[in-house]
PDB file of C-alpha atoms and ligand atoms in Angstrom:
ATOM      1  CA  UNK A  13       7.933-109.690 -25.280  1.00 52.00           C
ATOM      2  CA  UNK A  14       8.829-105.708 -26.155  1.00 49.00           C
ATOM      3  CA  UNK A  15       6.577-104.086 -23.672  1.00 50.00           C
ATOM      4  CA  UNK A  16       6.506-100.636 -22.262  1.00 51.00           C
ATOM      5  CA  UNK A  17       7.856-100.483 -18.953  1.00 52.00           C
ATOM      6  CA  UNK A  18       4.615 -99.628 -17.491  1.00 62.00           C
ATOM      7  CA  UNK A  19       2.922-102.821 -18.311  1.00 79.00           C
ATOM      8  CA  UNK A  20       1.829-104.853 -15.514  1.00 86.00           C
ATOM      9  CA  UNK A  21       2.612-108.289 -17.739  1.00 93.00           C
ATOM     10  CA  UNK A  22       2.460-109.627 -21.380  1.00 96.00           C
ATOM     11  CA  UNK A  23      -0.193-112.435 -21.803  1.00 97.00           C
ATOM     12  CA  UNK A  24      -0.620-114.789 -24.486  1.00 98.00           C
ATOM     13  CA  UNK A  25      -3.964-115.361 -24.885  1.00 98.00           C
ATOM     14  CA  UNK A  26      -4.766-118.636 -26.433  1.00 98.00           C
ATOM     15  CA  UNK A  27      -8.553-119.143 -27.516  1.00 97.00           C
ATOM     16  CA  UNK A  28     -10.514-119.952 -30.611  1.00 96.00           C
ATOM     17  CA  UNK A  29     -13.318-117.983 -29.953  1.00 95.00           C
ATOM     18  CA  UNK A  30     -13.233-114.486 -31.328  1.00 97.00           C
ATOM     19  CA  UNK A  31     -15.896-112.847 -28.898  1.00 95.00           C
ATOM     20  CA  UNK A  32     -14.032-113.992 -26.161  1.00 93.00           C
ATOM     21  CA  UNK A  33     -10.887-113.301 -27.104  1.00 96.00           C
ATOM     22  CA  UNK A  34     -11.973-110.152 -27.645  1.00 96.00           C
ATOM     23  CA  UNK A  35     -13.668-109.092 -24.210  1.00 95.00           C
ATOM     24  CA  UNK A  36     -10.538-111.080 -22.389  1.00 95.00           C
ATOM     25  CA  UNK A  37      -8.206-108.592 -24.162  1.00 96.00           C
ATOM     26  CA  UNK A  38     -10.306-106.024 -23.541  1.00 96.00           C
ATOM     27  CA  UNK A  39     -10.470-106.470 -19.540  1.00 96.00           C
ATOM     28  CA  UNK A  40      -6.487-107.092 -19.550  1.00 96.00           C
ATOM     29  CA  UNK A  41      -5.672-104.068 -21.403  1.00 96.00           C
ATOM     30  CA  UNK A  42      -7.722-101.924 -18.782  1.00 95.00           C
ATOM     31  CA  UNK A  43      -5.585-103.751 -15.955  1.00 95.00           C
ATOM     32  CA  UNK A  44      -2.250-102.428 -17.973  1.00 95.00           C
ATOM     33  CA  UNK A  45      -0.840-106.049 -19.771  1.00 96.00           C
ATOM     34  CA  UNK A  46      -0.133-106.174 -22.820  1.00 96.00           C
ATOM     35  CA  UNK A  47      -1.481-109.181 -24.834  1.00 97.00           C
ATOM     36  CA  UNK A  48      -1.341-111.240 -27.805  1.00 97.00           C
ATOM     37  CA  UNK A  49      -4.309-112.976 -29.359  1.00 97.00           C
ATOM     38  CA  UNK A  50      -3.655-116.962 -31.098  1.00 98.00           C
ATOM     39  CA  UNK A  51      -6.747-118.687 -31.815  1.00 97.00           C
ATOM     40  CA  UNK A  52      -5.110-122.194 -33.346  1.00 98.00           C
ATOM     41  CA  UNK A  53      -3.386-124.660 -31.303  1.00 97.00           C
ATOM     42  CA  UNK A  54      -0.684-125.144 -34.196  1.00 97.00           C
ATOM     43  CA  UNK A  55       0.184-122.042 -33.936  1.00 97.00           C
ATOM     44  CA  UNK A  56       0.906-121.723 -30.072  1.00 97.00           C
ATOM     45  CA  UNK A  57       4.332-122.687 -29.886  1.00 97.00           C
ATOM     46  CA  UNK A  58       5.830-120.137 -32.722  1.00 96.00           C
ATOM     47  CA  UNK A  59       3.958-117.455 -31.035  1.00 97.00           C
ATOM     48  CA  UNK A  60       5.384-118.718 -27.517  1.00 96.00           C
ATOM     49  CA  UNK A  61       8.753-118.531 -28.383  1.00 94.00           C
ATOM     50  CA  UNK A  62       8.686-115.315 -30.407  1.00 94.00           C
ATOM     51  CA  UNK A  63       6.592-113.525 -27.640  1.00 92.00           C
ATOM     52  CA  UNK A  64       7.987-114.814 -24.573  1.00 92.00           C
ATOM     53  CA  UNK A  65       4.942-113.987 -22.537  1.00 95.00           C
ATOM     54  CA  UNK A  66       4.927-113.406 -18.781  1.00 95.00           C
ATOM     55  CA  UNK A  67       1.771-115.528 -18.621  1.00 97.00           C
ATOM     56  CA  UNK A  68      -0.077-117.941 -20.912  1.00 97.00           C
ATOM     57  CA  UNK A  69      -3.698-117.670 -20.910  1.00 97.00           C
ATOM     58  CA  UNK A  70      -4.714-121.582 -22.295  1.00 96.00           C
ATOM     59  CA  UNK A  71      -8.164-123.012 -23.263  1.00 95.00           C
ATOM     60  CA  UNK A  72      -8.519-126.414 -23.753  1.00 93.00           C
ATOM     61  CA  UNK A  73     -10.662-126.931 -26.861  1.00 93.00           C
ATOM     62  CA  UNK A  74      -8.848-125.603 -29.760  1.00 95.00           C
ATOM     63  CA  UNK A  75      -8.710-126.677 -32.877  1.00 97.00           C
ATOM     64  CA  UNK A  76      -5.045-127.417 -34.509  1.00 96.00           C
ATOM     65  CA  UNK A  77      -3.606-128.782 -30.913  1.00 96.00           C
ATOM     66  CA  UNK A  78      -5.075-129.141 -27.921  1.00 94.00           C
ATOM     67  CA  UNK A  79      -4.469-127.023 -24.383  1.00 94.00           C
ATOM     68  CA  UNK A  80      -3.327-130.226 -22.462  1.00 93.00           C
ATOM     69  CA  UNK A  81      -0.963-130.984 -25.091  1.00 94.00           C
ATOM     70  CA  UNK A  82       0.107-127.085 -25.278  1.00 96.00           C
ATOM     71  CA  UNK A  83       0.471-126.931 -21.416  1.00 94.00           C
ATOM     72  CA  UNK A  84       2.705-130.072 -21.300  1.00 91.00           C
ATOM     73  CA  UNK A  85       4.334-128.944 -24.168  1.00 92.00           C
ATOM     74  CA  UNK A  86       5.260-125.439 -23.126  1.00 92.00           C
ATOM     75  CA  UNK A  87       6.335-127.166 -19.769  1.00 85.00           C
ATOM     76  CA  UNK A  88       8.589-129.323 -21.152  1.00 82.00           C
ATOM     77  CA  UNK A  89      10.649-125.859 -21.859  1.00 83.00           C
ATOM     78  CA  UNK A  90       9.573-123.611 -19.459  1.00 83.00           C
ATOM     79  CA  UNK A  91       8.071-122.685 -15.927  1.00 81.00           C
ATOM     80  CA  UNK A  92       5.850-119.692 -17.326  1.00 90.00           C
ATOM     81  CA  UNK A  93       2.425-119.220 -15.265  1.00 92.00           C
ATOM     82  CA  UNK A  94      -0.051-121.434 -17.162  1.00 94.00           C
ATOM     83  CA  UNK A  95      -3.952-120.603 -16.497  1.00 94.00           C
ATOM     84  CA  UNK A  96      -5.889-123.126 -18.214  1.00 92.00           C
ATOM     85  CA  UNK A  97      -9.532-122.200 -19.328  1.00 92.00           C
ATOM     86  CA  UNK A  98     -11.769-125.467 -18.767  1.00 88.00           C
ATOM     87  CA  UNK A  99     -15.475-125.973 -19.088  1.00 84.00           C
ATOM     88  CA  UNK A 100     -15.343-129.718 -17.345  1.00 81.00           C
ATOM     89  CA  UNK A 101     -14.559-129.180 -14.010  1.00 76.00           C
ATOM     90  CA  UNK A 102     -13.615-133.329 -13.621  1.00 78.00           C
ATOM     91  CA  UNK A 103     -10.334-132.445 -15.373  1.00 78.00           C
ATOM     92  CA  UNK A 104      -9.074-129.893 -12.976  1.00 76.00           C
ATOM     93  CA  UNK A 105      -6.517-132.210 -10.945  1.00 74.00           C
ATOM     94  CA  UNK A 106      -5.266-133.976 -13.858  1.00 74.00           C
ATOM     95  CA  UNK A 107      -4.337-130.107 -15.348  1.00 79.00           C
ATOM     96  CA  UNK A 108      -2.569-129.070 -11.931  1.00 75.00           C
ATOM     97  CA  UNK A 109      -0.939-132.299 -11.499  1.00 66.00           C
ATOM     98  CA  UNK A 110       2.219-133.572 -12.726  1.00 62.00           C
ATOM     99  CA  UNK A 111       0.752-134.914 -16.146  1.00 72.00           C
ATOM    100  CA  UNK A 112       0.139-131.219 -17.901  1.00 81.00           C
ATOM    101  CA  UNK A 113       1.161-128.854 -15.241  1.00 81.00           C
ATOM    102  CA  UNK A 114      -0.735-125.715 -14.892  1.00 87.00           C
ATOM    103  CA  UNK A 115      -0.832-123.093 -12.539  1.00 86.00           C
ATOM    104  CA  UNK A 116      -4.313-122.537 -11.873  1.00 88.00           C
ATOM    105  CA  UNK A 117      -7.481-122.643 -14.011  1.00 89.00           C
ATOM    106  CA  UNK A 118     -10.530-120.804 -14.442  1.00 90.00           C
ATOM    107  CA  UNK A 119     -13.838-122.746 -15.197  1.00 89.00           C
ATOM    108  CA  UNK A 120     -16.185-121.441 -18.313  1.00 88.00           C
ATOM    109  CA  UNK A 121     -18.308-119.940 -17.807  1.00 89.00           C
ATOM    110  CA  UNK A 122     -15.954-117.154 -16.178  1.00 90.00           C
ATOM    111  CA  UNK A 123     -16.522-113.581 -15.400  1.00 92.00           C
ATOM    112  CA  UNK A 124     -13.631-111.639 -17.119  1.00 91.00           C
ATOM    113  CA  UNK A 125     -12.818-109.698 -13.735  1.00 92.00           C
ATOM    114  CA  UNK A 126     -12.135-112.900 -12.172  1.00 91.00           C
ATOM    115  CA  UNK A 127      -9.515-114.053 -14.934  1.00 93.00           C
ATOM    116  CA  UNK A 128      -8.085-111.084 -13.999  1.00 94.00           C
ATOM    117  CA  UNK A 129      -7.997-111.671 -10.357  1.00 93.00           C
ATOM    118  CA  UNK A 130      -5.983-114.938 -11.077  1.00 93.00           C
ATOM    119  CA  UNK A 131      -3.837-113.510 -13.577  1.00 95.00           C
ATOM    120  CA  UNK A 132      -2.476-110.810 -10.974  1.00 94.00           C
ATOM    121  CA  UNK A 133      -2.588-113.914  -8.041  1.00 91.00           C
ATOM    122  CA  UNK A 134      -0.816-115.901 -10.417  1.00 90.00           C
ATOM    123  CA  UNK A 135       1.810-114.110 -11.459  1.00 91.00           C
ATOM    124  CA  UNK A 136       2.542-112.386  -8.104  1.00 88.00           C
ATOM    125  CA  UNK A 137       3.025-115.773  -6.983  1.00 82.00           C
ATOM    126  CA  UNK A 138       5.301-116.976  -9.436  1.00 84.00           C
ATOM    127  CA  UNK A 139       7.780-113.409  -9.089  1.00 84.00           C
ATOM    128  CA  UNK A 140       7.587-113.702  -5.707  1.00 76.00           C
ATOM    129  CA  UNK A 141       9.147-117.544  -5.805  1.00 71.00           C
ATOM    130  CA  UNK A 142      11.493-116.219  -8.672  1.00 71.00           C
ATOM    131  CA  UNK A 143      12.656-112.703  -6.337  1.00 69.00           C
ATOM    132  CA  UNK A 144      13.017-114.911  -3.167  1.00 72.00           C
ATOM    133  CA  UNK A 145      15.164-117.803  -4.152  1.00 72.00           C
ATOM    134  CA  UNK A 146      14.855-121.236  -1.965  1.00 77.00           C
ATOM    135  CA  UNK A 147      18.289-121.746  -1.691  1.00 85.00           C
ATOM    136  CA  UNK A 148      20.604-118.320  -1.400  1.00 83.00           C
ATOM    137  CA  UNK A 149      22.680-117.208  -4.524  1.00 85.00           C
ATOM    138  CA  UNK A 150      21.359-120.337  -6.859  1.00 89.00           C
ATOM    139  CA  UNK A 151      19.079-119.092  -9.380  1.00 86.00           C
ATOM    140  CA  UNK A 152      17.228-120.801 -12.547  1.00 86.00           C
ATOM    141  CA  UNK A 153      17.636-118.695 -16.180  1.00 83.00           C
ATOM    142  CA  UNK A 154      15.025-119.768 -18.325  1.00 78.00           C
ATOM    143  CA  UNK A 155      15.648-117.887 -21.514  1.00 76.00           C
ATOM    144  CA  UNK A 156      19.076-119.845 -21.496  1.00 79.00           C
ATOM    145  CA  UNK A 157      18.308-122.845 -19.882  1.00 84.00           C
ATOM    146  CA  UNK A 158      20.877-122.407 -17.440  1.00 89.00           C
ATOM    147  CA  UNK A 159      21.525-122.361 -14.090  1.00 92.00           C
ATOM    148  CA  UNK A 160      23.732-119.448 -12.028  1.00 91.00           C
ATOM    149  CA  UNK A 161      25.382-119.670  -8.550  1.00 91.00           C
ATOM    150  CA  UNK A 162      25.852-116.309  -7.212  1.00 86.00           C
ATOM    151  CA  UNK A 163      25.685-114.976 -11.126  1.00 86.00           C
ATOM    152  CA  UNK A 164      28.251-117.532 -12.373  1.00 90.00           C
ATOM    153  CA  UNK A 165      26.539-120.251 -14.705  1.00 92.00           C
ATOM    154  CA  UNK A 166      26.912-123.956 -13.943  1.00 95.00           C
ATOM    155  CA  UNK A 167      28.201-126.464 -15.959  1.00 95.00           C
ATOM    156  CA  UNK A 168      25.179-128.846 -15.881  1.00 95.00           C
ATOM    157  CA  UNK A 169      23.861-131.597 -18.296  1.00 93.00           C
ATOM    158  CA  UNK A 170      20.645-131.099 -19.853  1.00 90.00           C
ATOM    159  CA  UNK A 171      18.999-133.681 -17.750  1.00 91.00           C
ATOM    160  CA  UNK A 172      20.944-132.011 -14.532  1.00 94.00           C
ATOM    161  CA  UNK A 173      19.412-128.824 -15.456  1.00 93.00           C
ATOM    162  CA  UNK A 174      16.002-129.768 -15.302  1.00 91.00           C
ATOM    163  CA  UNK A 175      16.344-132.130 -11.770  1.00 94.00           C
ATOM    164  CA  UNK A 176      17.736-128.660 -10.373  1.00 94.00           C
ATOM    165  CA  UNK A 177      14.951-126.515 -11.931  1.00 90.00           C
ATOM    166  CA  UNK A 178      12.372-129.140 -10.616  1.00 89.00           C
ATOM    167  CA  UNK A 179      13.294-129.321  -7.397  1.00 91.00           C
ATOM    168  CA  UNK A 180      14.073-125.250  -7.152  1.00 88.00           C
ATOM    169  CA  UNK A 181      10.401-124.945  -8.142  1.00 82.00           C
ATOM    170  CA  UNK A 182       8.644-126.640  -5.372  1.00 80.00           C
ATOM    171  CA  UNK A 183      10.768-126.243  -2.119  1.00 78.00           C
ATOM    172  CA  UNK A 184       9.796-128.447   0.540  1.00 78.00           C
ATOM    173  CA  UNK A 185       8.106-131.032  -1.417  1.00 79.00           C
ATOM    174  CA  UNK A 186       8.793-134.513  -1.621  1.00 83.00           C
ATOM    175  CA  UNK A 187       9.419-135.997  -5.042  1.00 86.00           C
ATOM    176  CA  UNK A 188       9.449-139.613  -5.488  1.00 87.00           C
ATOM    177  CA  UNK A 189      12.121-140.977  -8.376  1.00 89.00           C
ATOM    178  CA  UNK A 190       9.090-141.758 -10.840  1.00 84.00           C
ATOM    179  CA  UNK A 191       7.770-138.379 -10.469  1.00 83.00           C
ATOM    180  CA  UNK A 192      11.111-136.793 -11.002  1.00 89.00           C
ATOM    181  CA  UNK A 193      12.004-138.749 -14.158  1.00 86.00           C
ATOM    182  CA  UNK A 194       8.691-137.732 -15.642  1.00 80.00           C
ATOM    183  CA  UNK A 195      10.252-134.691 -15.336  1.00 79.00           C
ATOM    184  CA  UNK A 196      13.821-135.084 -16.268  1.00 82.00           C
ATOM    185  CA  UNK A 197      13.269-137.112 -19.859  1.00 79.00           C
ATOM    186  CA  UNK A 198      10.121-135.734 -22.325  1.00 67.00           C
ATOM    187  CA  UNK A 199      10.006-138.641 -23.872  1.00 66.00           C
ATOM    188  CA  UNK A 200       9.281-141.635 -21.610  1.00 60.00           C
ATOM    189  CA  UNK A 201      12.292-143.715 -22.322  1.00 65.00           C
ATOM    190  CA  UNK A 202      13.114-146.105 -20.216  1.00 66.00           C
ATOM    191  CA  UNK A 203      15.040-145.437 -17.368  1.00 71.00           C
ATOM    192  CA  UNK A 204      15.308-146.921 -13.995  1.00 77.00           C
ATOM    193  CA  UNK A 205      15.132-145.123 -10.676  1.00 74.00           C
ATOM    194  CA  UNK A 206      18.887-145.516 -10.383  1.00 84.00           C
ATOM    195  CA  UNK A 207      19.191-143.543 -13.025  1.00 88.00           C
ATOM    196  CA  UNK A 208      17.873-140.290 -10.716  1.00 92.00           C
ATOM    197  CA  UNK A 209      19.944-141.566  -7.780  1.00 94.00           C
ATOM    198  CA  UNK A 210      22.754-141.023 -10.041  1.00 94.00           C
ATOM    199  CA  UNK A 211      21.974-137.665 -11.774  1.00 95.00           C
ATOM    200  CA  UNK A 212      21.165-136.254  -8.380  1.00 96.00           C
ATOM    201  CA  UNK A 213      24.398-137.139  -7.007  1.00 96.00           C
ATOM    202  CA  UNK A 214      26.481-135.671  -9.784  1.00 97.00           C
ATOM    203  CA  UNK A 215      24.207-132.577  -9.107  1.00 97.00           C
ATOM    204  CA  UNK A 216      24.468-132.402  -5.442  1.00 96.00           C
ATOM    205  CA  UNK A 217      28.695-133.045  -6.362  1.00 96.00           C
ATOM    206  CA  UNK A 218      28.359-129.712  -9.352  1.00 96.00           C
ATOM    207  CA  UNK A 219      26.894-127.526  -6.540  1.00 95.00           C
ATOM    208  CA  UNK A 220      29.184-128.109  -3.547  1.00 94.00           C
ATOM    209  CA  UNK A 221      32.422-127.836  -6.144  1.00 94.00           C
ATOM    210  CA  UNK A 222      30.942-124.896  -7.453  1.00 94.00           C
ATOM    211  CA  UNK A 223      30.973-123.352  -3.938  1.00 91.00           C
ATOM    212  CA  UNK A 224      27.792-124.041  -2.208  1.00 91.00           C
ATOM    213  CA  UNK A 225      28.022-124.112   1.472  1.00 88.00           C
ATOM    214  CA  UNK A 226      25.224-126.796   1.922  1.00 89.00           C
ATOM    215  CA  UNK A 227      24.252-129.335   0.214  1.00 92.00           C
ATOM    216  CA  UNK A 228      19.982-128.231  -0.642  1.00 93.00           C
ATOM    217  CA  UNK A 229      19.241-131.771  -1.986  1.00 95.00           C
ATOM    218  CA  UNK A 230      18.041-134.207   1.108  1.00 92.00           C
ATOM    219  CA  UNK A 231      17.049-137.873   0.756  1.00 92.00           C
ATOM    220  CA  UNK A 232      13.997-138.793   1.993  1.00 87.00           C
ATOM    221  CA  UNK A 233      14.423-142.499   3.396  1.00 85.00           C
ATOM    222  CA  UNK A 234      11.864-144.690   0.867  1.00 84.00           C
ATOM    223  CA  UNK A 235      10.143-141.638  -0.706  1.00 85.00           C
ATOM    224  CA  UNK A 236      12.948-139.443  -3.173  1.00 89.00           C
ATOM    225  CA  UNK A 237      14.154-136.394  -2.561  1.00 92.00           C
ATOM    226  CA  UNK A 238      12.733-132.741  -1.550  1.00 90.00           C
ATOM    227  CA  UNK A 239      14.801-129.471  -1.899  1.00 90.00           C
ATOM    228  CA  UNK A 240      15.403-127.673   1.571  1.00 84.00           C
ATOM    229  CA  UNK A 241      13.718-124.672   1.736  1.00 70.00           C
TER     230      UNK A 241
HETATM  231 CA1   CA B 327     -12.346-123.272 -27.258  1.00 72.19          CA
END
């Protein structure tokens, strides 16, 4: 997004009703973001990749596409902060699990100065893990879906790219082989678990040739594989 330097954040607010919307925009604008305002779920995508937005602001109920869809959707490209906007408070692990993805979520009804609240947590948290790399000099560039080790790009795969950028995002966690192909191929073809034993090797081979001391990616005996943090 063009913003003025001053801005705190751009935030795509995605919501279908008007009223809300409004007072949303209202409250964000007085905590110095800028936002942008799409009420149908068709058109969330266009607006996400002309916009860019520092943070997406998602309710579920929309009409056009839904926000589960539009969370795993804008995942499937992207590790933006995702706040989803729920009223059923049953769905909340299935939104910040693997399946969709989010960030955080905020239950309706919500006061506007605690979307706010989250919005600042959230986003401090995510450019705090983006300043303060896991693993010294390797660093994730989303806008070009590439990868940089000490500022010179990689020559990964596609499907390399995204086991890097996976495990980069969540340092110290285990990841089982399942898990980790749900995030390496959008559309559930069928692969085996060898498959990840094999892109992680040619990863973990990329890195150290590329000049990395140490190799980040350990084995975890039965379980997958976990990034050292
Ligand atoms: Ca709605």
């Amino acid at each position: 997004m063009n913003i003025p330097t001053d801005s705190a954040g751009s935030v795509l607010v995605v919501e279908d009703e008007p009223r809300l919307a409004a007072v949303l925009r209202d409250y964000l604008h007085a905590a110095g973001y800028h936002s942008e305002w799409v009420a149908d779920g068709a058109r969330v995508m266009e607006a996400f990749h002309a916009r860019r937005p520092d943070l997406v602001l998602l309710d579920i109920m929309l009409p056009g596409r839904d926000g589960v869809d539009l969370c795993r959707a804008i995942r499937a490209i992207s590790d933006v902060p995702v706040i989803m906007v729920t009223a059923r408070v049953e769905e909340i692990d299935r939104l910040l699990g693997l399946e969709v993805g989010a960030d955080d979520y905020i239950c309706k009804p919500f006061s506007p100065k605690e979307v706010i609240a989250r919005v600042g947590a959230v986003l401090r948290r995510y450019r705090h893990g983006q300043s303060n790399p896991p693993v010294a000099g390797l660093a994730i560039d989303e806008a070009a879906t590439r990868a940089l080790l000490h500022g010179q790009a990689l020559d990964l795969t596609a499907v390399e790219f995204r086991l890097l950028r996976t495990l980069l995002g969540s340092p110290g966690r285990v990841w089982s082989r399942e898990q980790l192909l749900d995030h390496l191929y959008a559309d559930h073809r069928v692969v085996t678990d060898r498959t990840v034993d094999s892109h992680v090797r040619n990863l973990r081979r990329k890195l150290l040739e590329a000049g990395l001391e140490e190799d980040p990616i350990r084995s975890i005996y039965g379980m997958g594989y976990r990034l050292e943090a």
